[in-house]
Amino acid sequence: MKNLDRRLFLKTAGAGVVMAGTGLLTGLRSPATAANRGGTVVIGVPESFSSLDPFRRIGRLDYNAVINLLDTLVHVGADAVPAPGLAESWDRVDDLTWRFRLREGVSFTDGTPVDAEAVIYGFARIKEGNFGSQFARIDEVVALGEHEIEVRTSESFPTLLVELAQQYASIVSPAAFEAAGDGFGRMPVGSGPFRIERFEPNRELVMVRNEGWWGRDAEGNALPYLDRVIWRVLPDNETAALALGTGDIDFLYTLPPAMAPLMMADPNITVSSGATFGWEYLFFDCTRPPFDNVHARRAVQFAIDRQAIVDAVSFGTSTPATGPITPSSWAYNSANPGAGLIGPGADLERARAEMEAGGLSDGFEVTIIHPTFPELSAMAQALQAQLAEIGIRVVLDGKEIGGVLDHLFSSNFTCLLIDWSGRIDEAMVFNAFFKSDGGNNFGKFADAAIDEIVDAAAAAPTIEDRAALYHEAERMIIEASPHAWISVPSELRAMRANVTGFVNVGDVRLRAWTLAKG
Amino acid sequence: MTGKGPVLPAFARSAGRRLFDLAVVMLSVATVVFVLLRVVPGDPVLILGGLDVLDREVIARARESMGLDRPVAEQYAVWLGNMLRGDLGLSLRSGIPVTELVGRALPPTLQLGAMALLIGVAISVPLGVAAARRAGSPADMGITTFAILGISTPPFVIALGLIYLFAVHLRLLPVAGYVAFADDPLGNLRTMAMPALTLGLVTAGVLVRIMRRSVIDELGEDYVRSARAKGVSETRVVYRHAARNAAIPYVTILGIEAGVLLSGAIITETIFAIPGLGRLMIDNINQRDYPVVQGAVLVVALIYVLINAGVDGLYRILDPRVRAGEGQ
Amino acid sequence: MTTELATHRPEGDRAGPAPVLEVRDLSVGVGRPGRERSVVSGVSLTIPQGGRLALVGESGSGKSMTALAVAGLLPGSFRILSGKVSLSGRAIDPGGREMSTVRGREIAMIFQDPMSALNPVMTIGWQLVEAIRAHGALDHGAARRRAVELLEEVRIADAANRLDAYPHEFSGGMRQRVMIAMALAHRPRLIIADEPTTALDVTTQLQILRLLDDLCRQEGSALMLITHDLGVVQGTCDDVLVLYGGRMMEAGPVAEVLARPRHPYTRSLLATIPPLDADVEWLTPIPGEPSAFTSVSGCPFATRCSLAEDRCHNQTPPMRIAGAPVQAACHMLESGAGQIGGQE
């Protein structure tokens, strides 16, 4: 029963992040066994990789190659919590000191060892790189032995582990990095599951198995299973789908929602729809009328019928977003979603009450800037219709994404519709968006109580304490409504039925080392 | 001005004139593209990572490492200076030299264009002549209908039709992709066949009509009657006289079509995943990778100039009156 | 030497060799099959070996169409509707395939505009060689030598070096010489010259005409000279056939017709030629415009004829003897048309 299998697979793939186990890799319930080890999987990607230099500002797709080529000290495990990577264990000695023990016997693919010296070199590159500011609190990194390092910070750095799991904290071969100079982005050398074989911009990226990688599946088989992964650029969605249909490629990196129903009808193709940590949401400028008035923001928040939008715009592949914490996050409050304030449907009565409370009974006019992507354009039109119900006259201003980002980054908007890919840890989300000095706080939202609780949530010692604090922070943020969250998009992937082992983590990274081809 | 200084041969003077024109064209194109790219909204650093990290410090560092923190006038001067030395700069996104990116993109586009033109000519000359000889007949109507279909069908429809036929139904060719000729000649032809046919059919549509019209016009000329009066066979009259003269207007349109092919290549290269110039331009316009777009547009401008020079050269071969006009 | 025009004489009666060209009752039409309108109607003519016939008329009279029909070179939508053409006693089908073996070899043509009659992108030599090699089996080298001889025959100086010149490098007169050279390539029995001098300046006209005349005599070729200019006819041709509106008006020896024109149209045509000593204002234009198509019935000239009566408009006058050896097609011959002078 192929159809049944596929449905089962969809379920497990979508729930990848909540699987039990100690870590994503070791806990992998593997449909891909040693029996079908080997082979090549061709993955169709919609655009070219640009640079694979992890220390540059590079694109979302580029990180998908980087994660398969370069290893990090810390991995993202099941439940999206930190898991061992190149560091097999760690201790937080005190508030300002961390110790990491490195795996022994691990080498970069150029044969040089991954030891304390190499990791210290790596930290220096990270701090020099475009993302150095993320690690500004790190004062020094010292070797305690050949395989042990100590990280000393100038102030408490509770999110150090999740930052070290990011690709911009990749550990690279010092010898190769020095030798390559500016060319490192084309031939990166690290100690990841694969090593790069060939990179032709605009055409193909070929990676082959790193035989010496330390990763193992649940049965103790060495990962990755595949000999070779070819990432082939297929810019046209239609052709890419046809190429999957004929078997020219085995895996489609991203599937437009509109094509999902057709793909699901093909018995040779498996579709995976996995929740992400991201949102599609409205950004309010909290200093500019009418949205300097919290009642205006809340009125919009309550007037949105999220379920209706999800059904109409994404063909049901995404889910309603009832707050900043997404359902796949470890911090999600499943007992009280939306803090009991917002749900999937609209609450027009409350929305009208907020309009009245804010002295806006006569309604108002507002311009929403939005990118002209098909999904977001459709969403903007739905919002326009929904907000009209409570007397808000929406003027739509669709722009090419470059123009939208200009407006956003320069805080030049009243209301702006955009998407966000999400982060693996809530600290990275809350710090960036809801703190008054947050890097992504383009709506100039400022609330001292929220600053305080967000800091506390990031620094709390246990995951339970953090979750409780984030639940409270989420309630306060929904009350203040600096955003109106609409939906949580899904990662839609399509693959040939003989490709197994795909795991969706939700962080928009394709981990090719779990894939196998039957 | 006559008789003073060394007398340059006519071709040398015309070559000098051409080089000067070329320099003017290239400089103008370079400047216009540079300015246009910076007038269009959109910041390469922001677009590159999307919303992934918009931390101001990260953005500032990225901008600095790309040299975008310096005044625009300075950026222009530096770029222009480097360009004169043949250095087109580095891609903002990838750090790869633009000359290399363009150098990689050029062969597939030139091959695609050449194959498409070849297919266009191979189809249009016999069909155009055949239609002209039997103007008004059912055969002529059939050929004219084919030509109009070729012109009016969007290339992506032809492309998808070919994919469905050759890749999905017959499984003879891969759906899309590209293999360099040097790596695998057969594989190269297998990947280029459908894209070249797509553009070739579109081109053939235009060229068939031109060939037909021109041959009909030429067949009404007096010299054709003279040739017939000499007792020359009809086939020879059509090919050696009428078609030979029709080649002059035909080559004009061929030159224009060669230019049009470059823009048609954008769609075709996208559908068939050919890593050519068209895609290099469109991708990097979307990404605001200024140096890559600037470099690619310069090369495209150069190609246009070369096509024009090629057309002029063909005129010189085809029409002795043009050769005569040059001596003066 | 008389031009045979009448159809009443049985063919077997003639003595001597068969005429070079004999055309009987030729009609040419234009338009879709079944809906043609005729542009030439009932034209008959005969040219004996070495004979010289002038076809005279205004533009639209059908003179060029008659010639092109004989050579099988009618433009696309024109067709021969009826009539018989014989070359040296052998019936031919001018529209047929075998004409390519006749054209250039037995019948050669020279056209009005030497500027456009040569292929502009091919050398003079190439075009001559093509004409030479279209018939016969000369190799390329021999053909080029023959081409030089031909150019010398038409008195082009430095012929060997001009072979690789292009038509645009030649003057109009020289190009017409080249056309004549091509026409002579196979010593054809008949040369049809369609207004060969019209596009040339007056001095060149005379030279070309004389050259044509000389070479025809020298090679023994018959000549059909098509012209609107009666002045050209005198001294060049033996016989003249006057056409109007696609129909024959008058035919006979040149000297006879020019001295005593029988047909009113011929007379008005003569009136348009200035006597050598006359002022230009003295010319009498023929009133009205000729029609491009032949009338279904009636005399085509009737609408412009000062003598026309009712029957002229209704009945087509047949060609008949109008004082031998001249024939004319006019109802008014008996009512003294022949006596009326060329001026009012």
Short mmCIF file of C-alpha atoms in Angstrom, two decimals, chain A residues 148-447:
data_model
loop_
_atom_site.label_atom_id
_atom_site.label_comp_id
_atom_site.label_asym_id
_atom_site.label_seq_id
_atom_site.Cartn_x
_atom_site.Cartn_y
_atom_site.Cartn_z
CA GLU A 148 40.02 20.25 25.83
CA ILE A 149 39.37 23.96 25.59
CA GLU A 150 38.00 26.63 27.92
CA VAL A 151 35.86 29.53 26.68
CA ARG A 152 35.89 32.59 28.90
CA THR A 153 33.26 35.29 28.41
CA SER A 154 33.13 38.89 29.57
CA GLU A 155 29.50 38.55 30.65
CA SER A 156 27.03 35.73 30.94
CA PHE A 157 26.47 34.04 27.55
CA PRO A 158 23.57 31.63 28.17
CA THR A 159 22.97 31.06 24.44
CA LEU A 160 26.58 30.12 23.69
CA LEU A 161 25.66 26.50 22.89
CA VAL A 162 22.98 27.34 20.32
CA GLU A 163 25.23 29.98 18.76
CA LEU A 164 27.98 27.36 18.46
CA ALA A 165 25.51 25.09 16.65
CA GLN A 166 25.06 27.71 13.93
CA GLN A 167 26.92 27.26 10.65
CA TYR A 168 28.69 30.58 11.08
CA ALA A 169 30.47 28.87 13.99
CA SER A 170 31.84 26.06 11.80
CA ILE A 171 35.24 24.62 12.65
CA VAL A 172 37.48 24.75 9.57
CA SER A 173 40.86 23.26 8.80
CA PRO A 174 43.40 25.96 9.71
CA ALA A 175 45.88 24.71 7.12
CA ALA A 176 43.29 24.73 4.35
CA PHE A 177 41.85 28.08 5.41
CA GLU A 178 45.26 29.73 5.38
CA ALA A 179 46.14 28.16 2.04
CA ALA A 180 42.86 29.05 0.34
CA GLY A 181 42.68 32.71 1.31
CA ASP A 182 39.68 34.27 -0.43
CA GLY A 183 39.02 31.00 -2.24
CA PHE A 184 37.88 29.12 0.85
CA GLY A 185 34.25 29.71 -0.06
CA ARG A 186 34.67 27.50 -3.12
CA MET A 187 36.58 24.62 -1.60
CA PRO A 188 35.85 24.62 2.11
CA VAL A 189 37.72 22.01 4.12
CA GLY A 190 36.36 20.86 7.47
CA SER A 191 35.44 17.63 9.18
CA GLY A 192 31.76 17.30 8.29
CA PRO A 193 29.89 14.20 7.09
CA PHE A 194 30.85 14.95 3.49
CA ARG A 195 33.78 16.55 1.75
CA ILE A 196 33.52 18.71 -1.31
CA GLU A 197 34.50 17.16 -4.61
CA ARG A 198 33.50 19.76 -7.17
CA PHE A 199 31.76 23.13 -7.10
CA GLU A 200 30.64 24.73 -10.34
CA PRO A 201 28.73 27.91 -9.57
CA ASN A 202 25.31 28.03 -11.25
CA ARG A 203 25.46 24.35 -12.05
CA GLU A 204 26.44 21.74 -9.57
CA LEU A 205 27.97 21.05 -6.20
CA VAL A 206 29.22 17.52 -5.67
CA MET A 207 30.10 16.16 -2.23
CA VAL A 208 31.33 12.68 -1.32
CA ARG A 209 31.20 10.79 1.95
CA ASN A 210 33.81 11.62 4.55
CA GLU A 211 34.76 8.08 5.52
CA GLY A 212 36.26 9.31 8.75
CA TRP A 213 33.20 11.07 10.12
CA TRP A 214 32.28 10.17 13.69
CA GLY A 215 28.46 10.08 13.27
CA ARG A 216 26.62 6.75 13.81
CA ASP A 217 22.98 5.76 13.45
CA ALA A 218 20.94 3.96 16.15
CA GLU A 219 22.33 0.58 15.09
CA GLY A 220 25.88 1.86 15.22
CA ASN A 221 26.34 2.04 11.44
CA ALA A 222 28.66 4.73 10.18
CA LEU A 223 27.05 7.76 8.63
CA PRO A 224 26.51 9.02 6.02
CA TYR A 225 24.98 6.16 4.07
CA LEU A 226 25.38 7.78 0.69
CA ASP A 227 28.60 7.78 -1.31
CA ARG A 228 27.82 11.01 -3.04
CA VAL A 229 25.37 13.87 -3.01
CA ILE A 230 24.97 16.07 -6.07
CA TRP A 231 23.22 19.40 -5.63
CA ARG A 232 22.06 20.42 -9.08
CA VAL A 233 20.73 23.88 -9.85
CA LEU A 234 17.28 23.70 -11.48
CA PRO A 235 15.94 27.24 -11.38
CA ASP A 236 12.56 26.50 -12.93
CA ASN A 237 10.03 24.88 -10.57
CA GLU A 238 8.17 23.17 -13.37
CA THR A 239 11.25 21.56 -14.90
CA ALA A 240 12.56 20.60 -11.49
CA ALA A 241 9.29 18.79 -10.75
CA LEU A 242 9.44 17.02 -14.13
CA ALA A 243 13.04 16.02 -13.49
CA LEU A 244 11.94 14.46 -10.20
CA GLY A 245 9.13 12.69 -12.03
CA THR A 246 11.50 11.13 -14.58
CA GLY A 247 14.06 10.26 -11.92
CA ASP A 248 16.70 12.61 -13.33
CA ILE A 249 16.91 13.88 -9.77
CA ASP A 250 16.05 12.08 -6.55
CA PHE A 251 15.15 14.94 -4.26
CA LEU A 252 13.54 18.34 -4.63
CA TYR A 253 14.96 20.77 -2.10
CA THR A 254 11.86 22.91 -2.06
CA LEU A 255 8.39 22.34 -3.41
CA PRO A 256 6.07 25.28 -4.09
CA PRO A 257 2.84 24.72 -2.09
CA ALA A 258 0.78 24.95 -5.26
CA MET A 259 2.57 21.90 -6.70
CA ALA A 260 2.18 19.74 -3.59
CA PRO A 261 -1.21 18.15 -4.47
CA LEU A 262 0.07 16.99 -7.87
CA MET A 263 3.23 15.51 -6.37
CA MET A 264 1.30 13.70 -3.66
CA ALA A 265 -0.75 11.97 -6.34
CA ASP A 266 2.38 10.37 -7.86
CA PRO A 267 3.04 6.95 -6.26
CA ASN A 268 6.75 7.21 -7.12
CA ILE A 269 7.15 10.38 -5.11
CA THR A 270 7.11 11.05 -1.40
CA VAL A 271 6.25 14.51 -0.14
CA SER A 272 7.44 15.71 3.24
CA SER A 273 5.75 18.61 4.90
CA GLY A 274 7.64 19.54 8.04
CA ALA A 275 6.87 22.41 10.38
CA THR A 276 9.49 25.12 10.77
CA PHE A 277 10.29 27.60 13.52
CA GLY A 278 9.46 30.52 11.24
CA TRP A 279 6.53 32.83 10.77
CA GLU A 280 4.73 34.86 8.21
CA TYR A 281 3.80 37.97 10.14
CA LEU A 282 2.98 41.68 10.20
CA PHE A 283 5.55 44.07 11.56
CA PHE A 284 4.14 47.23 13.20
CA ASP A 285 6.08 50.44 13.71
CA CYS A 286 5.22 50.96 17.40
CA THR A 287 6.23 54.62 17.34
CA ARG A 288 4.14 55.76 14.42
CA PRO A 289 0.38 56.34 14.29
CA PRO A 290 -1.86 54.46 14.27
CA PHE A 291 0.25 51.62 15.63
CA ASP A 292 1.86 53.66 18.39
CA ASN A 293 -1.52 52.89 19.95
CA VAL A 294 -1.42 49.37 21.42
CA HIS A 295 -5.19 49.03 20.88
CA ALA A 296 -4.75 49.45 17.13
CA ARG A 297 -2.12 46.67 17.11
CA ARG A 298 -4.30 44.38 19.22
CA ALA A 299 -7.34 45.11 17.04
CA VAL A 300 -5.42 43.81 14.01
CA GLN A 301 -4.15 40.84 16.03
CA PHE A 302 -7.71 39.78 16.92
CA ALA A 303 -9.26 40.51 13.53
CA ILE A 304 -7.06 38.06 11.63
CA ASP A 305 -8.63 34.72 10.74
CA ARG A 306 -5.39 32.69 10.56
CA GLN A 307 -7.04 29.40 9.70
CA ALA A 308 -8.84 30.90 6.70
CA ILE A 309 -5.57 32.36 5.39
CA VAL A 310 -3.65 29.13 5.87
CA ASP A 311 -6.31 27.15 4.03
CA ALA A 312 -6.51 29.55 1.14
CA VAL A 313 -2.90 30.56 0.64
CA SER A 314 -0.75 27.53 1.38
CA PHE A 315 -3.20 24.78 0.42
CA GLY A 316 -3.21 23.71 4.06
CA THR A 317 0.51 23.01 4.19
CA SER A 318 1.23 25.67 6.81
CA THR A 319 -0.33 26.09 10.27
CA PRO A 320 -1.83 29.12 12.06
CA ALA A 321 0.69 31.05 14.18
CA THR A 322 -0.81 32.05 17.52
CA GLY A 323 2.25 33.69 19.00
CA PRO A 324 6.02 34.01 18.59
CA ILE A 325 6.70 30.44 19.81
CA THR A 326 5.98 27.89 17.09
CA PRO A 327 4.45 24.46 17.75
CA SER A 328 7.71 22.63 16.96
CA SER A 329 9.69 24.58 19.55
CA TRP A 330 10.61 23.02 22.91
CA ALA A 331 9.21 26.20 24.46
CA TYR A 332 5.78 25.84 22.87
CA ASN A 333 2.98 26.14 25.42
CA SER A 334 0.71 23.37 24.24
CA ALA A 335 -1.40 23.67 27.40
CA ASN A 336 -2.30 27.26 26.64
CA PRO A 337 -1.62 28.11 23.00
CA GLY A 338 -1.68 31.80 22.12
CA ALA A 339 -1.57 32.48 25.89
CA GLY A 340 -5.32 32.08 25.75
CA LEU A 341 -5.51 35.40 23.91
CA ILE A 342 -5.41 34.48 20.22
CA GLY A 343 -6.47 31.38 18.38
CA PRO A 344 -6.64 30.17 14.79
CA GLY A 345 -9.90 32.05 14.08
CA ALA A 346 -10.78 35.72 14.27
CA ASP A 347 -12.38 37.34 17.30
CA LEU A 348 -14.11 40.31 15.71
CA GLU A 349 -15.92 41.29 18.91
CA ARG A 350 -12.67 41.77 20.78
CA ALA A 351 -11.12 43.44 17.79
CA ARG A 352 -13.97 46.01 17.69
CA ALA A 353 -13.68 46.49 21.43
CA GLU A 354 -9.99 47.30 21.01
CA MET A 355 -10.81 49.79 18.26
CA GLU A 356 -13.23 51.48 20.59
CA ALA A 357 -10.82 51.42 23.53
CA GLY A 358 -8.20 53.05 21.37
CA GLY A 359 -10.57 55.77 20.21
CA LEU A 360 -10.56 54.34 16.71
CA SER A 361 -14.26 53.54 16.31
CA ASP A 362 -14.30 55.34 12.95
CA GLY A 363 -11.59 53.05 11.64
CA PHE A 364 -8.41 54.16 9.91
CA GLU A 365 -6.43 53.70 6.77
CA VAL A 366 -3.07 51.95 6.68
CA THR A 367 -0.59 50.91 4.02
CA ILE A 368 0.85 47.40 4.20
CA ILE A 369 4.15 46.90 2.41
CA HIS A 370 4.62 43.31 1.25
CA PRO A 371 6.90 41.32 -1.05
CA THR A 372 5.40 40.23 -4.36
CA PHE A 373 5.99 36.51 -3.81
CA PRO A 374 2.77 34.68 -4.76
CA GLU A 375 2.06 33.36 -1.24
CA LEU A 376 2.66 36.67 0.53
CA SER A 377 0.73 38.65 -2.07
CA ALA A 378 -2.25 36.37 -1.61
CA MET A 379 -1.88 36.69 2.14
CA ALA A 380 -1.82 40.49 1.92
CA GLN A 381 -5.05 40.45 -0.08
CA ALA A 382 -6.70 38.20 2.48
CA LEU A 383 -5.59 40.55 5.27
CA GLN A 384 -7.02 43.49 3.37
CA ALA A 385 -10.42 41.80 3.26
CA GLN A 386 -10.32 40.64 6.88
CA LEU A 387 -9.27 43.98 8.33
CA ALA A 388 -12.02 45.75 6.40
CA GLU A 389 -14.45 43.96 8.75
CA ILE A 390 -13.39 46.19 11.64
CA GLY A 391 -13.13 49.38 9.63
CA ILE A 392 -9.43 49.27 8.76
CA ARG A 393 -8.94 50.30 5.17
CA VAL A 394 -5.79 48.58 3.95
CA VAL A 395 -3.79 49.92 1.02
CA LEU A 396 -1.45 47.27 -0.38
CA ASP A 397 2.03 48.25 -1.50
CA GLY A 398 3.64 45.22 -3.13
CA LYS A 399 7.37 45.49 -3.74
CA GLU A 400 10.14 43.30 -4.94
CA ILE A 401 11.86 41.70 -1.93
CA GLY A 402 14.90 44.00 -2.21
CA GLY A 403 12.68 47.05 -1.81
CA VAL A 404 10.78 45.51 1.11
CA LEU A 405 14.02 44.77 2.96
CA ASP A 406 15.19 48.36 2.38
CA HIS A 407 12.02 49.63 4.06
CA LEU A 408 12.32 47.15 6.88
CA PHE A 409 15.98 47.69 7.66
CA SER A 410 15.63 51.47 7.63
CA SER A 411 12.47 51.22 9.80
CA ASN A 412 10.59 53.08 7.12
CA PHE A 413 7.12 51.53 7.27
CA THR A 414 3.88 51.62 9.22
CA CYS A 415 2.97 48.03 8.70
CA LEU A 416 4.91 45.42 6.73
CA LEU A 417 4.20 41.80 5.84
CA ILE A 418 7.22 39.50 5.71
CA ASP A 419 8.43 36.04 6.60
CA TRP A 420 11.17 34.82 8.92
CA SER A 421 12.87 31.47 8.80
CA GLY A 422 12.99 31.01 12.57
CA ARG A 423 15.73 29.99 14.93
CA ILE A 424 16.44 26.80 16.75
CA ASP A 425 16.39 28.47 20.15
CA GLU A 426 13.86 30.97 21.48
CA ALA A 427 16.64 33.13 22.94
CA MET A 428 17.81 33.98 19.44
CA VAL A 429 14.26 34.92 18.47
CA PHE A 430 13.18 36.87 21.53
CA ASN A 431 16.51 38.71 21.90
CA ALA A 432 16.53 39.79 18.28
CA PHE A 433 12.90 40.84 17.91
CA PHE A 434 11.43 41.83 21.28
CA LYS A 435 14.20 43.40 23.26
CA SER A 436 14.35 47.17 22.91
CA ASP A 437 17.93 46.88 21.58
CA GLY A 438 17.27 43.74 19.54
CA GLY A 439 18.98 43.44 16.18
CA ASN A 440 15.72 42.72 14.35
CA ASN A 441 13.54 45.17 16.32
CA PHE A 442 12.74 47.32 13.30
CA GLY A 443 9.36 48.38 14.75
CA LYS A 444 11.14 50.18 17.62
CA PHE A 445 9.15 48.24 20.19
CA ALA A 446 10.31 48.98 23.75
CA ASP A 447 9.02 47.53 27.01
#
